[in-house]
Amino acid sequence: MAVQPGRPVHHARPVGPQVTPLLAGVCGYWSAAAGACGSTTAVRPYPVGPRCPAHCPSALAGRPHPDDLLRQVNAARAERDGQS
Ligand SMILES: [Zn+2]
């Protein structure tokens, strides 16, 4: 714990890696090779922190983005129901 002079010890902030606030609107993905992503495009909160579509948990796992799955389901339903 970093203790700052003049502040009570229970207000000291832990020293460690920076954690991006969940609703910061900036992708918090970081890799040793590429560094911080920092994208602000279509960033959403995930349990691991805010992530852009390229770094959301499904993308990192090699699976389709949930929005793409929803689009496919809606298109299949529209086709089934005879709508276009
Ligand atoms: Zn990102």
mmCIF file with all atom_site columns, N, CA and C in Angstrom, residues 66-84:
data_model
loop_
_atom_site.group_PDB
_atom_site.id
_atom_site.type_symbol
_atom_site.label_atom_id
_atom_site.label_alt_id
_atom_site.label_comp_id
_atom_site.label_asym_id
_atom_site.label_entity_id
_atom_site.label_seq_id
_atom_site.pdbx_PDB_ins_code
_atom_site.Cartn_x
_atom_site.Cartn_y
_atom_site.Cartn_z
_atom_site.occupancy
_atom_site.B_iso_or_equiv
_atom_site.pdbx_formal_charge
_atom_site.auth_seq_id
_atom_site.auth_comp_id
_atom_site.auth_asym_id
_atom_site.auth_atom_id
_atom_site.pdbx_PDB_model_num
ATOM 1  N N  . PRO A 1 66 ? -21.150 -11.542 -30.273 1.00 0.00 ? 66 PRO A N  1
ATOM 2  C CA . PRO A 1 66 ? -22.570 -11.744 -29.956 1.00 0.00 ? 66 PRO A CA 1
ATOM 3  C C  . PRO A 1 66 ? -23.502 -10.947 -30.854 1.00 0.00 ? 66 PRO A C  1
ATOM 4  N N  . ASP A 1 67 ? -23.102 -9.750  -31.287 1.00 0.00 ? 67 ASP A N  1
ATOM 5  C CA . ASP A 1 67 ? -23.939 -8.964  -32.195 1.00 0.00 ? 67 ASP A CA 1
ATOM 6  C C  . ASP A 1 67 ? -24.132 -9.685  -33.524 1.00 0.00 ? 67 ASP A C  1
ATOM 7  N N  . ASP A 1 68 ? -23.064 -10.337 -34.016 1.00 0.00 ? 68 ASP A N  1
ATOM 8  C CA . ASP A 1 68 ? -23.162 -11.069 -35.276 1.00 0.00 ? 68 ASP A CA 1
ATOM 9  C C  . ASP A 1 68 ? -24.107 -12.258 -35.134 1.00 0.00 ? 68 ASP A C  1
ATOM 10 N N  . LEU A 1 69 ? -24.035 -12.950 -33.999 1.00 0.00 ? 69 LEU A N  1
ATOM 11 C CA . LEU A 1 69 ? -24.938 -14.078 -33.756 1.00 0.00 ? 69 LEU A CA 1
ATOM 12 C C  . LEU A 1 69 ? -26.387 -13.598 -33.712 1.00 0.00 ? 69 LEU A C  1
ATOM 13 N N  . LEU A 1 70 ? -26.616 -12.460 -33.044 1.00 0.00 ? 70 LEU A N  1
ATOM 14 C CA . LEU A 1 70 ? -27.972 -11.921 -32.946 1.00 0.00 ? 70 LEU A CA 1
ATOM 15 C C  . LEU A 1 70 ? -28.501 -11.539 -34.327 1.00 0.00 ? 70 LEU A C  1
ATOM 16 N N  . ARG A 1 71 ? -27.630 -10.951 -35.158 1.00 0.00 ? 71 ARG A N  1
ATOM 17 C CA . ARG A 1 71 ? -28.025 -10.599 -36.517 1.00 0.00 ? 71 ARG A CA 1
ATOM 18 C C  . ARG A 1 71 ? -28.413 -11.844 -37.311 1.00 0.00 ? 71 ARG A C  1
ATOM 19 N N  . GLN A 1 72 ? -27.635 -12.924 -37.153 1.00 0.00 ? 72 GLN A N  1
ATOM 20 C CA . GLN A 1 72 ? -27.935 -14.167 -37.867 1.00 0.00 ? 72 GLN A CA 1
ATOM 21 C C  . GLN A 1 72 ? -29.280 -14.737 -37.410 1.00 0.00 ? 72 GLN A C  1
ATOM 22 N N  . VAL A 1 73 ? -29.520 -14.724 -36.102 1.00 0.00 ? 73 VAL A N  1
ATOM 23 C CA . VAL A 1 73 ? -30.774 -15.262 -35.573 1.00 0.00 ? 73 VAL A CA 1
ATOM 24 C C  . VAL A 1 73 ? -31.951 -14.434 -36.071 1.00 0.00 ? 73 VAL A C  1
ATOM 25 N N  . ASN A 1 74 ? -31.833 -13.100 -36.037 1.00 0.00 ? 74 ASN A N  1
ATOM 26 C CA . ASN A 1 74 ? -32.921 -12.250 -36.489 1.00 0.00 ? 74 ASN A CA 1
ATOM 27 C C  . ASN A 1 74 ? -33.188 -12.424 -37.979 1.00 0.00 ? 74 ASN A C  1
ATOM 28 N N  . ALA A 1 75 ? -32.109 -12.587 -38.778 1.00 0.00 ? 75 ALA A N  1
ATOM 29 C CA . ALA A 1 75 ? -32.285 -12.796 -40.215 1.00 0.00 ? 75 ALA A CA 1
ATOM 30 C C  . ALA A 1 75 ? -32.988 -14.126 -40.469 1.00 0.00 ? 75 ALA A C  1
ATOM 31 N N  . ALA A 1 76 ? -32.606 -15.182 -39.718 1.00 0.00 ? 76 ALA A N  1
ATOM 32 C CA . ALA A 1 76 ? -33.233 -16.487 -39.895 1.00 0.00 ? 76 ALA A CA 1
ATOM 33 C C  . ALA A 1 76 ? -34.699 -16.436 -39.489 1.00 0.00 ? 76 ALA A C  1
ATOM 34 N N  . ARG A 1 77 ? -35.009 -15.692 -38.422 1.00 0.00 ? 77 ARG A N  1
ATOM 35 C CA . ARG A 1 77 ? -36.411 -15.561 -37.993 1.00 0.00 ? 77 ARG A CA 1
ATOM 36 C C  . ARG A 1 77 ? -37.221 -14.800 -39.026 1.00 0.00 ? 77 ARG A C  1
ATOM 37 N N  . ALA A 1 78 ? -36.641 -13.724 -39.568 1.00 0.00 ? 78 ALA A N  1
ATOM 38 C CA . ALA A 1 78 ? -37.365 -12.931 -40.574 1.00 0.00 ? 78 ALA A CA 1
ATOM 39 C C  . ALA A 1 78 ? -37.638 -13.762 -41.809 1.00 0.00 ? 78 ALA A C  1
ATOM 40 N N  . GLU A 1 79 ? -36.643 -14.592 -42.191 1.00 0.00 ? 79 GLU A N  1
ATOM 41 C CA . GLU A 1 79 ? -36.820 -15.444 -43.360 1.00 0.00 ? 79 GLU A CA 1
ATOM 42 C C  . GLU A 1 79 ? -37.899 -16.491 -43.086 1.00 0.00 ? 79 GLU A C  1
ATOM 43 N N  . ARG A 1 80 ? -37.865 -17.063 -41.888 1.00 0.00 ? 80 ARG A N  1
ATOM 44 C CA . ARG A 1 80 ? -38.857 -18.081 -41.520 1.00 0.00 ? 80 ARG A CA 1
ATOM 45 C C  . ARG A 1 80 ? -40.258 -17.501 -41.511 1.00 0.00 ? 80 ARG A C  1
ATOM 46 N N  . ASP A 1 81 ? -40.396 -16.255 -41.022 1.00 0.00 ? 81 ASP A N  1
ATOM 47 C CA . ASP A 1 81 ? -41.702 -15.631 -40.900 1.00 0.00 ? 81 ASP A CA 1
ATOM 48 C C  . ASP A 1 81 ? -42.137 -14.932 -42.177 1.00 0.00 ? 81 ASP A C  1
ATOM 49 N N  . GLY A 1 82 ? -41.326 -15.015 -43.229 1.00 0.00 ? 82 GLY A N  1
ATOM 50 C CA . GLY A 1 82 ? -41.711 -14.449 -44.516 1.00 0.00 ? 82 GLY A CA 1
ATOM 51 C C  . GLY A 1 82 ? -41.544 -12.959 -44.601 1.00 0.00 ? 82 GLY A C  1
ATOM 52 N N  . GLN A 1 83 ? -40.737 -12.376 -43.705 1.00 0.00 ? 83 GLN A N  1
ATOM 53 C CA . GLN A 1 83 ? -40.466 -10.936 -43.786 1.00 0.00 ? 83 GLN A CA 1
ATOM 54 C C  . GLN A 1 83 ? -39.132 -10.753 -44.499 1.00 0.00 ? 83 GLN A C  1
ATOM 55 N N  . SER A 1 84 ? -38.889 -9.561  -44.948 1.00 0.00 ? 84 SER A N  1
ATOM 56 C CA . SER A 1 84 ? -37.615 -9.321  -45.617 1.00 0.00 ? 84 SER A CA 1
ATOM 57 C C  . SER A 1 84 ? -36.917 -8.136  -44.997 1.00 0.00 ? 84 SER A C  1
#
